[in-house]
mmCIF file of C-alpha atoms and ligand atoms in Angstrom:
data_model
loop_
_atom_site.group_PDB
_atom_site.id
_atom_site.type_symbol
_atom_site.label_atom_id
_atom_site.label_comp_id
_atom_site.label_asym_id
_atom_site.label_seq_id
_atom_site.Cartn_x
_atom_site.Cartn_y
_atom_site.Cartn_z
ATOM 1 C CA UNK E 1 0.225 98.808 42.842
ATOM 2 C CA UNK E 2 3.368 98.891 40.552
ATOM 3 C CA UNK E 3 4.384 102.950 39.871
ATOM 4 C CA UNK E 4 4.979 103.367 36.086
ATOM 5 C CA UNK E 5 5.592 106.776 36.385
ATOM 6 C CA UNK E 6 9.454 107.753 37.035
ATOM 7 C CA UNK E 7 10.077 104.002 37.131
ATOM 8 C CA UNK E 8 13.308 102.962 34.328
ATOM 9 C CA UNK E 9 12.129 100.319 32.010
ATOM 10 C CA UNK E 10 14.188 98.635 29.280
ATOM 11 C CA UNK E 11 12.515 96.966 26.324
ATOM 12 C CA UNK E 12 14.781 95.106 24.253
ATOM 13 C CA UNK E 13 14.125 94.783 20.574
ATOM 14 C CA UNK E 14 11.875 97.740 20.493
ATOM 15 C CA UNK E 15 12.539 99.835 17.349
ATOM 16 C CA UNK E 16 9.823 98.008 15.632
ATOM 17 C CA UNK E 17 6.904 95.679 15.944
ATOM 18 C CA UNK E 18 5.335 94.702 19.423
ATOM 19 C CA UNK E 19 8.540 95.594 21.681
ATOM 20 C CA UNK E 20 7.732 99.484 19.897
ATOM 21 C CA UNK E 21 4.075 99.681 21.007
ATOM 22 C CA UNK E 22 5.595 98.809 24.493
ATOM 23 C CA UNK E 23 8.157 100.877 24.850
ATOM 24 C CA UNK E 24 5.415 103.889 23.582
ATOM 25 C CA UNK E 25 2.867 102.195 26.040
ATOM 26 C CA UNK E 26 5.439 102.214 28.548
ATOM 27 C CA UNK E 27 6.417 105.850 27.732
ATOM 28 C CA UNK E 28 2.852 107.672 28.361
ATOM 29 C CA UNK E 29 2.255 105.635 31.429
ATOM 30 C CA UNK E 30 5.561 107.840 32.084
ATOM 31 C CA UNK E 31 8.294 105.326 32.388
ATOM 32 C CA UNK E 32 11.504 105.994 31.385
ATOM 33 C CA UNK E 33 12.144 103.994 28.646
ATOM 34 C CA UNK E 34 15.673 101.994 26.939
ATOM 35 C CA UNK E 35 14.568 101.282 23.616
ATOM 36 C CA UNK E 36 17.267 98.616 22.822
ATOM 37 C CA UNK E 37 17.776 97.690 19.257
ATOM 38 C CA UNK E 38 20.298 95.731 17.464
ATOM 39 C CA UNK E 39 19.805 96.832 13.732
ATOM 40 C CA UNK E 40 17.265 99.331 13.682
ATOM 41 C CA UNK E 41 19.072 102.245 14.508
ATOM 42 C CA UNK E 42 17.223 105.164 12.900
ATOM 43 C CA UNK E 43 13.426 103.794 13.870
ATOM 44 C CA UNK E 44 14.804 103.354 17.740
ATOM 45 C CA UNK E 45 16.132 106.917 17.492
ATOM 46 C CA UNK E 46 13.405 108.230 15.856
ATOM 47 C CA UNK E 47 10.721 106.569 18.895
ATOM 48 C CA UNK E 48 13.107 108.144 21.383
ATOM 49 C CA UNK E 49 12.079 112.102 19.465
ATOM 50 C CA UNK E 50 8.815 110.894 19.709
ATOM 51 C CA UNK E 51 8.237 110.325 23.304
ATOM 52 C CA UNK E 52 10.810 113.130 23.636
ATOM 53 C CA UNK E 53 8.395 115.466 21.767
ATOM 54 C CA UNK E 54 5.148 114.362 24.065
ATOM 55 C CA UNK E 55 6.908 114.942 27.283
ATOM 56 C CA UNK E 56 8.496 111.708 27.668
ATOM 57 C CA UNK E 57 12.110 110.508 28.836
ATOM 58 C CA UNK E 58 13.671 107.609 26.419
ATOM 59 C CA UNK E 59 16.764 106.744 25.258
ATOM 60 C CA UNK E 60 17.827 104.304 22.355
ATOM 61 C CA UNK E 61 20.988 101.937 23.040
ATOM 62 C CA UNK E 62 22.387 99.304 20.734
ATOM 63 C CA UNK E 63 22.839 96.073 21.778
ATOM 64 C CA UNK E 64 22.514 92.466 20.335
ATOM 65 C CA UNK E 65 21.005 90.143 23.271
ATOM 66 C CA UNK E 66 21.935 87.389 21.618
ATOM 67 C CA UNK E 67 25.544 88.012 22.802
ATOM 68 C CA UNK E 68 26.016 87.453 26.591
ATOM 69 C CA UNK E 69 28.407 90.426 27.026
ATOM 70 C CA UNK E 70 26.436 92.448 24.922
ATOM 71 C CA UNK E 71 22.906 91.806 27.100
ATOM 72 C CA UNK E 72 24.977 92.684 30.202
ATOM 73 C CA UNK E 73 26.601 96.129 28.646
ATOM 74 C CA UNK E 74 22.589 97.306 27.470
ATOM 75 C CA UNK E 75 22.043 96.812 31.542
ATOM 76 C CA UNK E 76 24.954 98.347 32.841
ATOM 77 C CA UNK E 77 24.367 101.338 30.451
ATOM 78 C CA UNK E 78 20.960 101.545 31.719
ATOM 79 C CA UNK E 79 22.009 101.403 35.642
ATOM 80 C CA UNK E 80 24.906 104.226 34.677
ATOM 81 C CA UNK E 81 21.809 106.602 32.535
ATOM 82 C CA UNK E 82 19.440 106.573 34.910
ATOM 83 C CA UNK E 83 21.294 104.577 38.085
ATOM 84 C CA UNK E 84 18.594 101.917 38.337
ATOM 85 C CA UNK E 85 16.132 99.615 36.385
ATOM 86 C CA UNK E 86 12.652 98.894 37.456
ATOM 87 C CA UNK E 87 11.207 96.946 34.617
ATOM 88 C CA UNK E 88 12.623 94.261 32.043
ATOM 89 C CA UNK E 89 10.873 93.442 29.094
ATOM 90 C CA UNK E 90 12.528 90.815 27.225
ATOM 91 C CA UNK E 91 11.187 91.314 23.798
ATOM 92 C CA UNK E 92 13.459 91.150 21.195
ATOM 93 C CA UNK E 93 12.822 87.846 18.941
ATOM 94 C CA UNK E 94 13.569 86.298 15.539
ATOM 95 C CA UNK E 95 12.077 83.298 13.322
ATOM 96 C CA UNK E 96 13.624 81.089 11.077
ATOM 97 C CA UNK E 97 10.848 78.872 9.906
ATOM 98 C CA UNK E 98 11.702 76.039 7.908
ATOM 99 C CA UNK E 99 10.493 72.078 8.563
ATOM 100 C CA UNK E 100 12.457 69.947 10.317
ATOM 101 C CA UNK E 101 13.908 67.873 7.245
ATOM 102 C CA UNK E 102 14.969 71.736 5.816
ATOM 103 C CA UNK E 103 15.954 73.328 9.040
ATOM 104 C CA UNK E 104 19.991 72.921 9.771
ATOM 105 C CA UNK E 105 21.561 73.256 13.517
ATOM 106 C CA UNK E 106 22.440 77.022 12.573
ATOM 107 C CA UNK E 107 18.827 77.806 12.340
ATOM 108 C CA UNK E 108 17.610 75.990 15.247
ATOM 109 C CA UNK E 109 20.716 77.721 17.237
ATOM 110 C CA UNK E 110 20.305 80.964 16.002
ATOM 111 C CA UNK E 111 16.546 81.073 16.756
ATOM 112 C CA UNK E 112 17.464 79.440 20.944
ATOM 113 C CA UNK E 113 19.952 82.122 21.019
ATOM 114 C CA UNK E 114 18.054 85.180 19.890
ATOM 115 C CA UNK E 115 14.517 83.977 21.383
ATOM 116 C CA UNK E 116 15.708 82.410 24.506
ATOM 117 C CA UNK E 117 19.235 82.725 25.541
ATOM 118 C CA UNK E 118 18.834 86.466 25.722
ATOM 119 C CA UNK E 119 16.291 86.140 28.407
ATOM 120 C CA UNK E 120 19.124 84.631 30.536
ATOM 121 C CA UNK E 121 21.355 86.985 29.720
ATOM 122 C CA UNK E 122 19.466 90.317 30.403
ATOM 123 C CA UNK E 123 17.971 88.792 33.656
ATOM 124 C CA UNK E 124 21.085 87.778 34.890
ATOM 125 C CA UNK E 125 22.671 91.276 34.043
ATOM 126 C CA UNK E 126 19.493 93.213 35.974
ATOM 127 C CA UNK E 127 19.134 90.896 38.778
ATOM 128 C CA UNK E 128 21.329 92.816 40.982
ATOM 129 C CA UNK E 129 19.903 96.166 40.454
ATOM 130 C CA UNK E 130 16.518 94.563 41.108
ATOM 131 C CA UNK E 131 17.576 93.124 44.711
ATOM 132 C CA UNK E 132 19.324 96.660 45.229
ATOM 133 C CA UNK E 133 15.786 98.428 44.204
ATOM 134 C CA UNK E 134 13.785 95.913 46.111
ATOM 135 C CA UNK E 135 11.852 94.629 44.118
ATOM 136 C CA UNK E 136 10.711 94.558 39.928
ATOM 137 C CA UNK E 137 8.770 93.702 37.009
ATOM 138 C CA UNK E 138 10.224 91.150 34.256
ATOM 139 C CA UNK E 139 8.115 90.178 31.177
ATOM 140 C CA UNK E 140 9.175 87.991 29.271
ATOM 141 C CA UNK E 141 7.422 88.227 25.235
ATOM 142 C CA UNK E 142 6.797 83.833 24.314
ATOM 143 C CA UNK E 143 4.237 83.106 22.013
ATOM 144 C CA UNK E 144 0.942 80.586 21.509
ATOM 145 C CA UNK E 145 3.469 78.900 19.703
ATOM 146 C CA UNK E 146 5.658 78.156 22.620
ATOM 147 C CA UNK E 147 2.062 76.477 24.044
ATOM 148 C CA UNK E 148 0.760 75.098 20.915
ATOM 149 C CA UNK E 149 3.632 74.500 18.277
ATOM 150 C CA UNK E 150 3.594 74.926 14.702
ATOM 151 C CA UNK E 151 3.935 73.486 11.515
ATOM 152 C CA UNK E 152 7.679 74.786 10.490
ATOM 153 C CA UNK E 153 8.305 76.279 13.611
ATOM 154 C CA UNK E 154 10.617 73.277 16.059
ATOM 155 C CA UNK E 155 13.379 76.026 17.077
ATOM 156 C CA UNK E 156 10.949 78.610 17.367
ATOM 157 C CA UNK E 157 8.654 77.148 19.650
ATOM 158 C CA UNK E 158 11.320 75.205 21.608
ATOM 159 C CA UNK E 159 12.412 78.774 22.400
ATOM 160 C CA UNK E 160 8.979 80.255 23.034
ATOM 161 C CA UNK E 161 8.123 76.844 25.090
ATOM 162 C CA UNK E 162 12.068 77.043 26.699
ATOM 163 C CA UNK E 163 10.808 81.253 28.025
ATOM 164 C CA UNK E 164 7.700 79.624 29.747
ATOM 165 C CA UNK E 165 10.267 77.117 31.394
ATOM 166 C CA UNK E 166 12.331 80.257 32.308
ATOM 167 C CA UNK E 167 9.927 82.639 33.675
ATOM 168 C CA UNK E 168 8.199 79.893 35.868
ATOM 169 C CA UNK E 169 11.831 79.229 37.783
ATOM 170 C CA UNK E 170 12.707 83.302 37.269
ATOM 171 C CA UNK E 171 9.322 83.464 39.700
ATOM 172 C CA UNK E 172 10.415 80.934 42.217
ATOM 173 C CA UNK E 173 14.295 82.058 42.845
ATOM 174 C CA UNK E 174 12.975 86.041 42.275
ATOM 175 C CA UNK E 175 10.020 85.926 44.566
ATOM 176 C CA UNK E 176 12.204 86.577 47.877
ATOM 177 C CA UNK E 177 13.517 89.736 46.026
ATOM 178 C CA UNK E 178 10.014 91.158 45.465
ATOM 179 C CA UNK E 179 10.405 90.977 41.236
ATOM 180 C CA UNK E 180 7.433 89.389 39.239
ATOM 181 C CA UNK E 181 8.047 87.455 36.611
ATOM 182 C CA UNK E 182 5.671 86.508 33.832
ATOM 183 C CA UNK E 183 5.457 85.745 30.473
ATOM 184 C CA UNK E 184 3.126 87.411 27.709
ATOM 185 C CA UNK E 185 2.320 85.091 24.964
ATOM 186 C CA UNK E 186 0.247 86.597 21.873
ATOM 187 C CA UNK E 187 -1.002 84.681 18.736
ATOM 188 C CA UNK E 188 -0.523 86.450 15.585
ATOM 189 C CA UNK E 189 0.106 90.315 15.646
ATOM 190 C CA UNK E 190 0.608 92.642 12.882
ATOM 191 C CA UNK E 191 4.546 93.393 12.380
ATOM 192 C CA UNK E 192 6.766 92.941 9.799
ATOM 193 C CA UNK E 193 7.376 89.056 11.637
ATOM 194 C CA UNK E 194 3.943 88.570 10.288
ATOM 195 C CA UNK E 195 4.161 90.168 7.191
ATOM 196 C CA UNK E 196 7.012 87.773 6.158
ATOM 197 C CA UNK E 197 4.039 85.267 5.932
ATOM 198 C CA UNK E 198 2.965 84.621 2.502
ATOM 199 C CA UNK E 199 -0.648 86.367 1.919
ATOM 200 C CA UNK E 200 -2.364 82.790 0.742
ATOM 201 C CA UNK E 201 -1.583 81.295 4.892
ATOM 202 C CA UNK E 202 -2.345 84.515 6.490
ATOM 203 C CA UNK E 203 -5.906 84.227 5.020
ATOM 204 C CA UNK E 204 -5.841 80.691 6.136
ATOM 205 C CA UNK E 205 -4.544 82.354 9.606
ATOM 206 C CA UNK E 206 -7.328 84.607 10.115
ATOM 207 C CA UNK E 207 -9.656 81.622 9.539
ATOM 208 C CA UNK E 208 -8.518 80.065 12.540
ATOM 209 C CA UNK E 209 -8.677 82.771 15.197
ATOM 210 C CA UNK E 210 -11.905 83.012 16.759
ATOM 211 C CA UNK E 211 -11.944 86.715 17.323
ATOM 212 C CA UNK E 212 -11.535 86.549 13.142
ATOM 213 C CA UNK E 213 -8.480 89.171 12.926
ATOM 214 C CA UNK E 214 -4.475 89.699 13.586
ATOM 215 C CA UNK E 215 -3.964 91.592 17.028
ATOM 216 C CA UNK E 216 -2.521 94.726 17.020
ATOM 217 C CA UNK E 217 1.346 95.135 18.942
ATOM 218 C CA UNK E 218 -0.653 97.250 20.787
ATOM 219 C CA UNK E 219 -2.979 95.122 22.735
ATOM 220 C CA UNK E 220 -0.312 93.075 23.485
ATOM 221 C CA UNK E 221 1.772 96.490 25.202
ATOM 222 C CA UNK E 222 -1.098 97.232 27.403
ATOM 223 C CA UNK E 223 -1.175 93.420 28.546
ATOM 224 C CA UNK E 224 2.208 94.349 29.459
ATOM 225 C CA UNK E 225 1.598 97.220 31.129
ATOM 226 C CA UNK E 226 -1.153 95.776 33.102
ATOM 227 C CA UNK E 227 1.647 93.350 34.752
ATOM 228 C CA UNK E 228 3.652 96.428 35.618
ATOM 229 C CA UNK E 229 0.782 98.561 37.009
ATOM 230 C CA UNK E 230 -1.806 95.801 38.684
ATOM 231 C CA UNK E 231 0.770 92.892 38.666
ATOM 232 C CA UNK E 232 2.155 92.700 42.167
ATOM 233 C CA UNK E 233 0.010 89.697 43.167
ATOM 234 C CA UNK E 234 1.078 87.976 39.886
ATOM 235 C CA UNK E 235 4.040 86.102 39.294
ATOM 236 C CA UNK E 236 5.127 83.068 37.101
ATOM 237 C CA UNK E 237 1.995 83.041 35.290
ATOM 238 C CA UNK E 238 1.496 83.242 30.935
ATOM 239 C CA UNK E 239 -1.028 85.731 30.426
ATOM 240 C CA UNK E 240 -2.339 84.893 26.525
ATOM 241 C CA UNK E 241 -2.920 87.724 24.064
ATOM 242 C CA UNK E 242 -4.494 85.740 21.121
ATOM 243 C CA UNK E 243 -7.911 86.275 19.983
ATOM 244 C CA UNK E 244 -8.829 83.006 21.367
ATOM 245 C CA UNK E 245 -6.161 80.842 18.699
ATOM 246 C CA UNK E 246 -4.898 78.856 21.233
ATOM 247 C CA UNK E 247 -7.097 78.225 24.580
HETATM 248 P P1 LIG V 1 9.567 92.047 14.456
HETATM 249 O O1 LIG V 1 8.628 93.078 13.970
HETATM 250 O O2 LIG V 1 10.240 91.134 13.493
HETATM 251 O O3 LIG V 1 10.668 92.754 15.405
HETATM 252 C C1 LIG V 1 11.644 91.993 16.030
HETATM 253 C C2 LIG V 1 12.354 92.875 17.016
HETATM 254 O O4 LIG V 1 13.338 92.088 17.693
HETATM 255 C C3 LIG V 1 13.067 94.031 16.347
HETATM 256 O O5 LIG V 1 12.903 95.198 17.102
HETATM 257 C C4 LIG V 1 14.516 93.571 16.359
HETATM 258 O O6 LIG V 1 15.449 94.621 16.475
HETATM 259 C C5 LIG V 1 14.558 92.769 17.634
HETATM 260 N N1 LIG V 1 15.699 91.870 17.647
HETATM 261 C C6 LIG V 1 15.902 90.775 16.885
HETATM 262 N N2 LIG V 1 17.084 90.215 17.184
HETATM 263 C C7 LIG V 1 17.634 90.980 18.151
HETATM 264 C C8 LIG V 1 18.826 90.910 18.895
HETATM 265 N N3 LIG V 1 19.717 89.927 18.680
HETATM 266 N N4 LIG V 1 19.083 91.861 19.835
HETATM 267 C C9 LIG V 1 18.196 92.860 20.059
HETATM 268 N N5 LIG V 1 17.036 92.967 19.388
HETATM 269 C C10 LIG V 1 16.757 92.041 18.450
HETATM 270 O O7 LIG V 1 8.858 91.080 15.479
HETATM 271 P P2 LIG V 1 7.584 91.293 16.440
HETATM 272 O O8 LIG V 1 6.438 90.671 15.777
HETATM 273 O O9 LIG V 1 7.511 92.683 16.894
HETATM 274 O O10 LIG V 1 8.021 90.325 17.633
HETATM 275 C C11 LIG V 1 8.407 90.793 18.903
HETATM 276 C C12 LIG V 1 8.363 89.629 19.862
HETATM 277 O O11 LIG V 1 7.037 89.114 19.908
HETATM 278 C C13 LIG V 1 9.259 88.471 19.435
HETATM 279 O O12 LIG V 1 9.831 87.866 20.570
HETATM 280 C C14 LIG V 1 8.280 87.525 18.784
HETATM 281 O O13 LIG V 1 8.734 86.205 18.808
HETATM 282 C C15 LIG V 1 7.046 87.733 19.625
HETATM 283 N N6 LIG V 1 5.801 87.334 18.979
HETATM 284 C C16 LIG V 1 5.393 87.915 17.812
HETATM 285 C C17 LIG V 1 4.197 87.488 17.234
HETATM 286 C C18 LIG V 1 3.666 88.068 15.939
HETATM 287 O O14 LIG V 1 2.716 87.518 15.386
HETATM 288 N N7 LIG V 1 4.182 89.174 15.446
HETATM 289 C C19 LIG V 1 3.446 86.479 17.848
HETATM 290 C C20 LIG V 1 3.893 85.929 19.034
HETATM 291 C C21 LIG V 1 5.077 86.367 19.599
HETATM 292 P P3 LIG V 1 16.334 95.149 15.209
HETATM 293 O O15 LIG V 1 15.375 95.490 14.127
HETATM 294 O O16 LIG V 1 17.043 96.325 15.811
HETATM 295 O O17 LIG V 1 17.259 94.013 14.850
#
């Protein structure tokens, strides 16, 4: 079985929303967590008191993943802290929803950049330390939407679809290293990317998920943290945390 405890695991994106609930789900598992963030400086510092104050070891460093040299410094700052990395969860994610006859080629780029270029990047930048440890854990955060697409939505499910794509041939050239790779799609969880939706079409939301309510960022961490702990047999696989929205 994966260890948790004493293992180094970075979540990127994780001063808010679903890559927060991870990093804390992470945390009292007893990981030692990177809580990357790119603008949300004072929340990230503020989780890293927190798990601080319950016993926990966590550190907050900066980093936009979007940038290739930036996704490889967040590693390498990791590897110097705590002189390896055990666990990659590539969280960090943005939409820009708009239809296609609205949406320019800055949107759909920025979204393929943020979403799923920074998979490549951080991966790339931890696979070393991974083949020095012996083995890992890499999680990739898609989304139903990635599966089922969305009205509004091209870039952002090309991305979420392009992750799926990824962590399937992550899993094939990682296997010989001993690191499973999988992806974690949920359906609609309460954040603030949710609460951008206007309150008329998340009513209309709820009335299509079978379970009848949002999910919580923190049923999708302990999906998460079931890949890390019981995961060792799993690899390349989409494990779907959605209240049944997309089967
Ligand atoms: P959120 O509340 O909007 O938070 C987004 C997170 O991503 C923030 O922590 C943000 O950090 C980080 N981020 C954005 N751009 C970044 C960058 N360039 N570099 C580093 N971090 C960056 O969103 P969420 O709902 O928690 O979503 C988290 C992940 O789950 C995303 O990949 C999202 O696509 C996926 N997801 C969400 C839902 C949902 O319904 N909420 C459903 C399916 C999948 P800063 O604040 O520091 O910029």
């Amino acid at each position: 079985m994966g260890e948790l405890r004493g293992s180094v695991a970075v979540v990127t994106g994780a001063g808010r929303g679903i890559g927060r609930a991870i990093a804390e789900e992470l945390a009292e598992g007893g990981a030692r967590v990177v809580v990357n963030y790119s603008r949300s400086k004072e929340p990230a510092e503020e989780l890293v008191e927190k798990i601080s104050a319950s016993g926990g070891e966590a550190v907050a460093i900066q980093g936009d993943v979007s940038d290739a040299g930036q996704a490889a410094r967040l590693i390498e700052q990791t590897a110097e802290r705590f002189g390896r990395i055990d666990v990659l969860v590539n969280n960090a994610g943005i939409n820009i929803d708009r239809t296609m006859r609205k949406m320019s080629p800055e949107d759909w780029d920025r979204v393929v950049q943020v979403d799923l270029n920074s998979c490549f990047y951080t991966v790339k930048a931890a696979l070393p330390h991974f083949v020095e440890n012996g083995g890992g854990k890499i999680i990739n955060i898609s989304s139903f939407v990635g599966q089922a697409g969305n009205f509004g939505q091209a870039n952002y499910a090309a991305a979420k679809a392009g992750i799926i794509g990824f962590t399937k041939t992550a899993a094939l050239e990682l296997a010989r290293y001993n690191v499973c790779v999988n992806a974690v799609c949920p359906g609609f969880i309460e954040t603030d990317m949710f609460a951008g939706v206007p309150e008329e079409v998340q009513e209309k939301i709820k009335a299509r998920i079978p379970l009848g309510r949002v999910g919580k960022p923190r049923e999708v961490a302990r999906a998460v943290r079931y890949l890390i702990e019981d995961g060792d047999y799993i690899t390349g696989q989409t494990l779907n945390v959605n209240g049944g929205v997309y089967m």
